[in-house]
Amino acid sequence: MKFRLVLSLLLLSACFAVSAQEKQSRKGKKGDAAVAEKGLIKISVMYPFSEGKTFNMEYYETKHMPMVAGYLGSNLVKYTIEKGVASGIPNQPLPYMAIGTFYVKDLSAYQAAIAPNRDAIRADFANYTNVAPVILVSEVVK
C-alpha cells in the first residue's frame, strides 16, 4: 500500500514538472519571436477607407499577396494581411480598409526584387481595389 502511494506521488510530481517545463518553454518561444523580428524591415501597404471605394479581400489574400511574396523570395520572413474593422476613435470613420505587411531581412534586396516587377504589381491593383495604397517602409525596433 505504501509503495503504491509513494509511486503515485512520484508520478504526480513528474507530471507537474513536465507541465511546468512546457509552460516555461512556450513563454520563451513567444519572447524569441519578438527578438527575431527586431531589425527586420517592415513594408506596410495601407488602403485608406473612403465612401464608394472597394476592396476584394479574397483576391488580395489568394492572389495578390502570394504573387508579391513570390517576388521577394528568401528575403521574405513573413507577411500579414489585416482587415480594417473600426477606427480607434468611437464614431469616426474607418481609417484603412486593409493593410498588407511584408517583413524582410534586407531593404536593398526588397527594392531589387520589387523594381522589375513594379508594373505587374500595380497592374494587379485593379483586380481587387479602386484605392491607391499608402506605403510605409520602417524598421522593427521592438
Tab-separated table of N, CA and C in Angstrom:
chain	number	residue	atom	x	y	z
A	1	MET	N	0.826	-1.198	0.000
A	1	MET	CA	0.000	0.000	0.000
A	1	MET	C	0.864	1.253	0.000
A	2	LYS	N	1.880	1.272	0.903
A	2	LYS	CA	2.781	2.422	0.973
A	2	LYS	C	3.527	2.594	-0.343
A	3	PHE	N	3.916	1.476	-0.941
A	3	PHE	CA	4.637	1.508	-2.201
A	3	PHE	C	3.797	2.186	-3.294
A	4	ARG	N	2.508	1.828	-3.380
A	4	ARG	CA	1.602	2.423	-4.374
A	4	ARG	C	1.427	3.917	-4.136
A	5	LEU	N	1.325	4.311	-2.888
A	5	LEU	CA	1.167	5.725	-2.550
A	5	LEU	C	2.410	6.517	-2.953
A	6	VAL	N	3.562	5.994	-2.639
A	6	VAL	CA	4.819	6.665	-2.996
A	6	VAL	C	4.954	6.732	-4.516
A	7	LEU	N	4.640	5.634	-5.194
A	7	LEU	CA	4.716	5.606	-6.650
A	7	LEU	C	3.756	6.618	-7.270
A	8	SER	N	2.552	6.708	-6.742
A	8	SER	CA	1.568	7.669	-7.237
A	8	SER	C	2.057	9.106	-7.057
A	9	LEU	N	2.649	9.381	-5.881
A	9	LEU	CA	3.172	10.732	-5.620
A	9	LEU	C	4.321	11.077	-6.559
A	10	LEU	N	5.174	10.104	-6.833
A	10	LEU	CA	6.284	10.335	-7.769
A	10	LEU	C	5.768	10.623	-9.175
A	11	LEU	N	4.799	9.854	-9.628
A	11	LEU	CA	4.220	10.080	-10.956
A	11	LEU	C	3.532	11.435	-11.033
A	12	LEU	N	2.814	11.805	-9.993
A	12	LEU	CA	2.146	13.100	-9.949
A	12	LEU	C	3.166	14.232	-9.979
A	13	SER	N	4.248	14.092	-9.233
A	13	SER	CA	5.308	15.106	-9.226
A	13	SER	C	5.943	15.233	-10.604
A	14	ALA	N	6.169	14.108	-11.261
A	14	ALA	CA	6.764	14.129	-12.605
A	14	ALA	C	5.844	14.844	-13.586
A	15	CYS	N	4.551	14.611	-13.494
A	15	CYS	CA	3.581	15.283	-14.376
A	15	CYS	C	3.615	16.793	-14.176
A	16	PHE	N	3.652	17.233	-12.918
A	16	PHE	CA	3.717	18.671	-12.634
A	16	PHE	C	5.006	19.283	-13.179
A	17	ALA	N	6.108	18.573	-13.037
A	17	ALA	CA	7.399	19.077	-13.521
A	17	ALA	C	7.379	19.226	-15.042
A	18	VAL	N	6.856	18.235	-15.757
A	18	VAL	CA	6.776	18.297	-17.213
A	18	VAL	C	5.870	19.443	-17.638
A	19	SER	N	4.735	19.585	-16.972
A	19	SER	CA	3.800	20.665	-17.292
A	19	SER	C	4.451	22.033	-17.100
A	20	ALA	N	5.185	22.206	-16.025
A	20	ALA	CA	5.857	23.480	-15.755
A	20	ALA	C	6.919	23.758	-16.806
A	21	GLN	N	7.647	22.725	-17.238
A	21	GLN	CA	8.670	22.908	-18.268
A	21	GLN	C	8.039	23.320	-19.598
A	22	GLU	N	6.925	22.704	-19.963
A	22	GLU	CA	6.244	23.056	-21.209
A	22	GLU	C	5.762	24.496	-21.178
A	23	LYS	N	5.215	24.923	-20.044
A	23	LYS	CA	4.751	26.299	-19.897
A	23	LYS	C	5.906	27.276	-20.059
A	24	GLN	N	7.023	26.986	-19.420
A	24	GLN	CA	8.204	27.853	-19.493
A	24	GLN	C	8.731	27.891	-20.920
A	25	SER	N	8.718	26.747	-21.593
A	25	SER	CA	9.198	26.663	-22.968
A	25	SER	C	8.342	27.524	-23.892
A	26	ARG	N	7.020	27.497	-23.715
A	26	ARG	CA	6.128	28.320	-24.539
A	26	ARG	C	6.387	29.797	-24.299
A	27	LYS	N	6.618	30.193	-23.058
A	27	LYS	CA	6.916	31.591	-22.748
A	27	LYS	C	8.186	32.027	-23.451
A	28	GLY	N	9.199	31.187	-23.435
A	28	GLY	CA	10.467	31.506	-24.083
A	28	GLY	C	10.308	31.676	-25.575
A	29	LYS	N	9.488	30.848	-26.197
A	29	LYS	CA	9.279	30.939	-27.640
A	29	LYS	C	8.605	32.236	-28.023
A	30	LYS	N	7.661	32.705	-27.232
A	30	LYS	CA	6.993	33.983	-27.527
A	30	LYS	C	7.999	35.119	-27.480
A	31	GLY	N	8.865	35.122	-26.487
A	31	GLY	CA	9.873	36.161	-26.366
A	31	GLY	C	10.870	36.094	-27.508
A	32	ASP	N	11.229	34.869	-27.932
A	32	ASP	CA	12.170	34.688	-29.028
A	32	ASP	C	11.626	35.264	-30.323
A	33	ALA	N	10.315	35.154	-30.555
A	33	ALA	CA	9.720	35.682	-31.779
A	33	ALA	C	9.876	37.188	-31.846
A	34	ALA	N	9.682	37.868	-30.731
A	34	ALA	CA	9.823	39.323	-30.711
A	34	ALA	C	11.270	39.714	-30.979
A	35	VAL	N	12.208	38.985	-30.396
A	35	VAL	CA	13.616	39.277	-30.617
A	35	VAL	C	13.978	39.027	-32.076
A	36	ALA	N	13.445	37.958	-32.660
A	36	ALA	CA	13.751	37.607	-34.040
A	36	ALA	C	13.275	38.680	-35.018
A	37	GLU	N	12.211	39.407	-34.700
A	37	GLU	CA	11.700	40.432	-35.600
A	37	GLU	C	12.476	41.742	-35.499
A	38	LYS	N	13.158	41.984	-34.394
A	38	LYS	CA	13.907	43.222	-34.219
A	38	LYS	C	14.926	43.361	-35.349
A	39	GLY	N	14.940	44.536	-35.979
A	39	GLY	CA	15.881	44.804	-37.058
A	39	GLY	C	15.349	44.472	-38.440
A	40	LEU	N	14.221	43.764	-38.519
A	40	LEU	CA	13.638	43.478	-39.830
A	40	LEU	C	13.093	44.757	-40.450
A	41	ILE	N	12.998	44.752	-41.759
A	41	ILE	CA	12.364	45.851	-42.484
A	41	ILE	C	10.906	45.465	-42.676
A	42	LYS	N	10.026	46.402	-42.358
A	42	LYS	CA	8.580	46.169	-42.449
A	42	LYS	C	8.009	47.099	-43.523
A	43	ILE	N	7.355	46.512	-44.506
A	43	ILE	CA	6.709	47.294	-45.556
A	43	ILE	C	5.212	47.182	-45.341
A	44	SER	N	4.582	48.303	-44.976
A	44	SER	CA	3.139	48.331	-44.726
A	44	SER	C	2.460	48.975	-45.919
A	45	VAL	N	1.540	48.241	-46.519
A	45	VAL	CA	0.785	48.742	-47.662
A	45	VAL	C	-0.642	48.945	-47.173
A	46	MET	N	-1.018	50.230	-46.992
A	46	MET	CA	-2.281	50.572	-46.342
A	46	MET	C	-3.270	51.133	-47.367
A	47	TYR	N	-4.487	50.643	-47.308
A	47	TYR	CA	-5.539	51.033	-48.239
A	47	TYR	C	-6.571	51.881	-47.503
A	48	PRO	N	-6.521	53.220	-47.697
A	48	PRO	CA	-7.429	54.121	-46.971
A	48	PRO	C	-8.896	53.859	-47.305
A	49	PHE	N	-9.723	53.981	-46.276
A	49	PHE	CA	-11.175	53.855	-46.457
A	49	PHE	C	-11.721	55.172	-46.974
A	50	SER	N	-12.673	55.081	-47.874
A	50	SER	CA	-13.385	56.252	-48.368
A	50	SER	C	-14.698	55.757	-48.972
A	51	GLU	N	-15.743	56.547	-48.828
A	51	GLU	CA	-17.047	56.164	-49.394
A	51	GLU	C	-16.896	55.850	-50.881
A	52	GLY	N	-17.522	54.760	-51.302
A	52	GLY	CA	-17.501	54.381	-52.710
A	52	GLY	C	-16.267	53.590	-53.128
A	53	LYS	N	-15.314	53.428	-52.236
A	53	LYS	CA	-14.117	52.659	-52.569
A	53	LYS	C	-14.357	51.186	-52.245
A	54	THR	N	-13.719	50.314	-52.998
A	54	THR	CA	-13.944	48.882	-52.839
A	54	THR	C	-12.626	48.141	-52.590
A	55	PHE	N	-12.755	46.957	-51.997
A	55	PHE	CA	-11.585	46.124	-51.732
A	55	PHE	C	-12.044	44.673	-51.684
A	56	ASN	N	-11.466	43.830	-52.547
A	56	ASN	CA	-11.803	42.415	-52.604
A	56	ASN	C	-10.771	41.631	-51.783
A	57	MET	N	-11.103	41.358	-50.531
A	57	MET	CA	-10.177	40.705	-49.606
A	57	MET	C	-9.802	39.297	-50.072
A	58	GLU	N	-10.743	38.563	-50.619
A	58	GLU	CA	-10.448	37.199	-51.066
A	58	GLU	C	-9.370	37.194	-52.152
A	59	TYR	N	-9.502	38.080	-53.128
A	59	TYR	CA	-8.499	38.162	-54.193
A	59	TYR	C	-7.143	38.582	-53.609
A	60	TYR	N	-7.164	39.546	-52.708
A	60	TYR	CA	-5.937	40.047	-52.093
A	60	TYR	C	-5.208	38.924	-51.351
A	61	GLU	N	-5.962	38.133	-50.598
A	61	GLU	CA	-5.389	37.020	-49.829
A	61	GLU	C	-4.867	35.888	-50.704
A	62	THR	N	-5.632	35.541	-51.731
A	62	THR	CA	-5.310	34.340	-52.502
A	62	THR	C	-4.475	34.583	-53.749
A	63	LYS	N	-4.464	35.810	-54.248
A	63	LYS	CA	-3.746	36.087	-55.498
A	63	LYS	C	-2.654	37.145	-55.344
A	64	HIS	N	-3.046	38.357	-54.916
A	64	HIS	CA	-2.099	39.473	-54.943
A	64	HIS	C	-0.936	39.289	-53.964
A	65	MET	N	-1.241	39.073	-52.699
A	65	MET	CA	-0.162	38.957	-51.707
A	65	MET	C	0.753	37.757	-51.984
A	66	PRO	N	0.237	36.592	-52.332
A	66	PRO	CA	1.149	35.496	-52.683
A	66	PRO	C	2.021	35.822	-53.905
A	67	MET	N	1.472	36.566	-54.878
A	67	MET	CA	2.257	36.955	-56.048
A	67	MET	C	3.455	37.816	-55.624
A	68	VAL	N	3.176	38.847	-54.819
A	68	VAL	CA	4.248	39.734	-54.370
A	68	VAL	C	5.240	38.964	-53.481
A	69	ALA	N	4.735	38.115	-52.608
A	69	ALA	CA	5.606	37.314	-51.749
A	69	ALA	C	6.547	36.459	-52.595
A	70	GLY	N	6.053	35.950	-53.700
A	70	GLY	CA	6.894	35.155	-54.603
A	70	GLY	C	8.049	35.956	-55.181
A	71	TYR	N	7.805	37.219	-55.481
A	71	TYR	CA	8.876	38.081	-55.991
A	71	TYR	C	9.963	38.302	-54.939
A	72	LEU	N	9.596	38.299	-53.671
A	72	LEU	CA	10.546	38.616	-52.600
A	72	LEU	C	11.464	37.452	-52.242
A	73	GLY	N	11.048	36.239	-52.559
A	73	GLY	CA	11.898	35.071	-52.359
A	73	GLY	C	12.356	34.866	-50.926
A	74	SER	N	13.611	34.461	-50.770
A	74	SER	CA	14.129	34.102	-49.449
A	74	SER	C	14.373	35.315	-48.546
A	75	ASN	N	14.304	36.516	-49.093
A	75	ASN	CA	14.430	37.726	-48.266
A	75	ASN	C	13.192	37.908	-47.383
A	76	LEU	N	12.066	37.347	-47.808
A	76	LEU	CA	10.815	37.480	-47.066
A	76	LEU	C	10.830	36.575	-45.834
A	77	VAL	N	10.570	37.168	-44.674
A	77	VAL	CA	10.468	36.395	-43.431
A	77	VAL	C	9.027	35.952	-43.234
A	78	LYS	N	8.097	36.895	-43.405
A	78	LYS	CA	6.670	36.583	-43.291
A	78	LYS	C	5.873	37.752	-43.858
A	79	TYR	N	4.588	37.497	-44.080
A	79	TYR	CA	3.691	38.602	-44.412
A	79	TYR	C	2.379	38.419	-43.676
A	80	THR	N	1.697	39.539	-43.453
A	80	THR	CA	0.402	39.513	-42.768
A	80	THR	C	-0.607	40.301	-43.581
A	81	ILE	N	-1.860	39.976	-43.372
A	81	ILE	CA	-2.967	40.681	-44.021
A	81	ILE	C	-3.961	41.047	-42.936
A	82	GLU	N	-4.323	42.321	-42.896
A	82	GLU	CA	-5.268	42.793	-41.891
A	82	GLU	C	-6.475	43.423	-42.575
A	83	LYS	N	-7.634	43.173	-42.004
A	83	LYS	CA	-8.877	43.761	-42.489
A	83	LYS	C	-9.326	44.807	-41.471
A	84	GLY	N	-9.490	46.052	-41.918
A	84	GLY	CA	-9.937	47.110	-41.020
A	84	GLY	C	-11.356	46.846	-40.543
A	85	VAL	N	-11.594	47.042	-39.244
A	85	VAL	CA	-12.928	46.816	-38.696
A	85	VAL	C	-13.505	48.039	-37.996
A	86	ALA	N	-12.635	48.926	-37.505
A	86	ALA	CA	-13.142	50.110	-36.806
A	86	ALA	C	-12.026	51.136	-36.656
A	87	SER	N	-12.419	52.342	-36.350
A	87	SER	CA	-11.463	53.397	-36.029
A	87	SER	C	-11.075	53.265	-34.566
A	88	GLY	N	-9.937	53.819	-34.217
A	88	GLY	CA	-9.525	53.817	-32.824
A	88	GLY	C	-10.293	54.841	-31.999
A	89	ILE	N	-11.002	55.730	-32.677
A	89	ILE	CA	-11.805	56.765	-32.022
A	89	ILE	C	-13.278	56.455	-32.291
A	90	PRO	N	-14.093	56.318	-31.242
A	90	PRO	CA	-15.509	55.999	-31.445
A	90	PRO	C	-16.209	57.006	-32.368
A	91	ASN	N	-17.096	56.497	-33.178
A	91	ASN	CA	-17.923	57.290	-34.097
A	91	ASN	C	-17.128	58.019	-35.167
A	92	GLN	N	-15.923	57.564	-35.436
A	92	GLN	CA	-15.111	58.120	-36.519
A	92	GLN	C	-15.017	57.085	-37.635
A	93	PRO	N	-14.851	57.533	-38.873
A	93	PRO	CA	-14.761	56.570	-39.980
A	93	PRO	C	-13.508	55.686	-39.881
A	94	LEU	N	-13.628	54.536	-40.440
A	94	LEU	CA	-12.534	53.583	-40.522
A	94	LEU	C	-11.379	54.222	-41.298
A	95	PRO	N	-10.156	54.257	-40.747
A	95	PRO	CA	-9.061	54.893	-41.486
A	95	PRO	C	-8.551	54.052	-42.666
A	96	TYR	N	-8.473	52.729	-42.479
A	96	TYR	CA	-7.968	51.850	-43.541
A	96	TYR	C	-8.871	50.636	-43.705
A	97	MET	N	-9.155	50.295	-44.966
A	97	MET	CA	-9.952	49.099	-45.258
A	97	MET	C	-9.129	47.837	-45.046
A	98	ALA	N	-7.852	47.931	-45.386
A	98	ALA	CA	-6.971	46.771	-45.285
A	98	ALA	C	-5.525	47.243	-45.203
A	99	ILE	N	-4.692	46.371	-44.642
A	99	ILE	CA	-3.253	46.626	-44.583
A	99	ILE	C	-2.542	45.304	-44.855
A	100	GLY	N	-1.646	45.329	-45.810
A	100	GLY	CA	-0.785	44.182	-46.080
A	100	GLY	C	0.611	44.544	-45.618
A	101	THR	N	1.275	43.622	-44.946
A	101	THR	CA	2.599	43.909	-44.394
A	101	THR	C	3.571	42.800	-44.767
A	102	PHE	N	4.728	43.214	-45.253
A	102	PHE	CA	5.812	42.276	-45.547
A	102	PHE	C	6.953	42.549	-44.576
A	103	TYR	N	7.517	41.494	-43.999
A	103	TYR	CA	8.702	41.599	-43.157
A	103	TYR	C	9.851	40.973	-43.936
A	104	VAL	N	10.879	41.782	-44.208
A	104	VAL	CA	12.017	41.294	-44.987
A	104	VAL	C	13.311	41.527	-44.215
A	105	LYS	N	14.344	40.786	-44.613
A	105	LYS	CA	15.642	40.888	-43.943
A	105	LYS	C	16.444	42.094	-44.405
A	106	ASP	N	16.320	42.425	-45.688
A	106	ASP	CA	17.210	43.423	-46.258
A	106	ASP	C	16.440	44.373	-47.191
A	107	LEU	N	16.558	45.677	-46.934
A	107	LEU	CA	15.850	46.678	-47.732
A	107	LEU	C	16.331	46.693	-49.176
A	108	SER	N	17.631	46.627	-49.391
A	108	SER	CA	18.168	46.652	-50.761
A	108	SER	C	17.673	45.456	-51.569
A	109	ALA	N	17.643	44.290	-50.949
A	109	ALA	CA	17.149	43.093	-51.638
A	109	ALA	C	15.660	43.229	-51.948
A	110	TYR	N	14.905	43.836	-51.028
A	110	TYR	CA	13.480	44.084	-51.272
A	110	TYR	C	13.311	44.992	-52.494
A	111	GLN	N	14.043	46.098	-52.503
A	111	GLN	CA	13.935	47.056	-53.610
A	111	GLN	C	14.348	46.427	-54.935
A	112	ALA	N	15.405	45.613	-54.902
A	112	ALA	CA	15.867	44.941	-56.119
A	112	ALA	C	14.835	43.937	-56.639
A	113	ALA	N	14.089	43.302	-55.731
A	113	ALA	CA	13.071	42.327	-56.141
A	113	ALA	C	11.818	43.011	-56.675
A	114	ILE	N	11.466	44.147	-56.078
A	114	ILE	CA	10.232	44.836	-56.468
A	114	ILE	C	10.398	45.629	-57.766
A	115	ALA	N	11.531	46.275	-57.941
A	115	ALA	CA	11.741	47.179	-59.093
A	115	ALA	C	11.356	46.563	-60.441
A	116	PRO	N	11.854	45.389	-60.798
A	116	PRO	CA	11.498	44.848	-62.113
A	116	PRO	C	10.054	44.333	-62.198
A	117	ASN	N	9.384	44.232	-61.064
A	117	ASN	CA	8.011	43.703	-61.027
A	117	ASN	C	6.979	44.774	-60.673
A	118	ARG	N	7.407	46.006	-60.539
A	118	ARG	CA	6.521	47.092	-60.116
A	118	ARG	C	5.307	47.238	-61.026
A	119	ASP	N	5.502	47.180	-62.331
A	119	ASP	CA	4.372	47.338	-63.256
A	119	ASP	C	3.351	46.215	-63.098
A	120	ALA	N	3.818	44.991	-62.929
A	120	ALA	CA	2.899	43.853	-62.751
A	120	ALA	C	2.126	44.000	-61.442
A	121	ILE	N	2.818	44.448	-60.393
A	121	ILE	CA	2.166	44.634	-59.096
A	121	ILE	C	1.093	45.710	-59.204
A	122	ARG	N	1.445	46.830	-59.786
A	122	ARG	CA	0.477	47.932	-59.933
A	122	ARG	C	-0.688	47.547	-60.840
A	123	ALA	N	-0.422	46.822	-61.906
A	123	ALA	CA	-1.492	46.410	-62.824
A	123	ALA	C	-2.497	45.508	-62.118
A	124	ASP	N	-2.039	44.765	-61.120
A	124	ASP	CA	-2.918	43.846	-60.397
A	124	ASP	C	-3.863	44.578	-59.438
A	125	PHE	N	-3.553	45.821	-59.066
A	125	PHE	CA	-4.424	46.591	-58.163
A	125	PHE	C	-5.873	46.583	-58.643
A	126	ALA	N	-6.069	46.770	-59.932
A	126	ALA	CA	-7.427	46.867	-60.494
A	126	ALA	C	-8.240	45.596	-60.260
A	127	ASN	N	-7.583	44.485	-59.993
A	127	ASN	CA	-8.293	43.223	-59.745
A	127	ASN	C	-8.901	43.135	-58.351
A	128	TYR	N	-8.481	44.008	-57.433
A	128	TYR	CA	-9.024	43.903	-56.070
A	128	TYR	C	-9.402	45.230	-55.415
A	129	THR	N	-9.008	46.366	-56.000
A	129	THR	CA	-9.367	47.634	-55.354
A	129	THR	C	-9.374	48.794	-56.328
A	130	ASN	N	-10.053	49.864	-55.929
A	130	ASN	CA	-10.009	51.117	-56.683
A	130	ASN	C	-9.398	52.221	-55.812
A	131	VAL	N	-8.538	51.809	-54.883
A	131	VAL	CA	-7.882	52.719	-53.942
A	131	VAL	C	-6.373	52.717	-54.183
A	132	ALA	N	-5.763	53.891	-54.145
A	132	ALA	CA	-4.303	53.977	-54.217
A	132	ALA	C	-3.742	53.742	-52.811
A	133	PRO	N	-2.856	52.781	-52.652
A	133	PRO	CA	-2.338	52.497	-51.315
A	133	PRO	C	-1.331	53.535	-50.825
A	134	VAL	N	-1.215	53.615	-49.512
A	134	VAL	CA	-0.167	54.397	-48.857
A	134	VAL	C	0.855	53.387	-48.376
A	135	ILE	N	2.132	53.605	-48.708
A	135	ILE	CA	3.153	52.630	-48.364
A	135	ILE	C	4.147	53.254	-47.381
A	136	LEU	N	4.404	52.523	-46.293
A	136	LEU	CA	5.364	52.946	-45.287
A	136	LEU	C	6.414	51.855	-45.152
A	137	VAL	N	7.694	52.247	-45.261
A	137	VAL	CA	8.794	51.317	-45.034
A	137	VAL	C	9.432	51.718	-43.717
A	138	SER	N	9.560	50.755	-42.804
A	138	SER	CA	10.099	51.056	-41.473
A	138	SER	C	10.980	49.899	-41.009
A	139	GLU	N	11.681	50.142	-39.915
A	139	GLU	CA	12.499	49.109	-39.291
A	139	GLU	C	11.862	48.711	-37.970
A	140	VAL	N	11.751	47.421	-37.711
A	140	VAL	CA	11.179	46.950	-36.460
A	140	VAL	C	12.190	47.218	-35.349
A	141	VAL	N	11.765	47.980	-34.346
A	141	VAL	CA	12.637	48.340	-33.231
A	141	VAL	C	12.465	47.364	-32.073
A	142	LYS	N	11.263	46.961	-31.820
A	142	LYS	CA	10.982	46.031	-30.713
A	142	LYS	C	9.802	45.169	-31.048
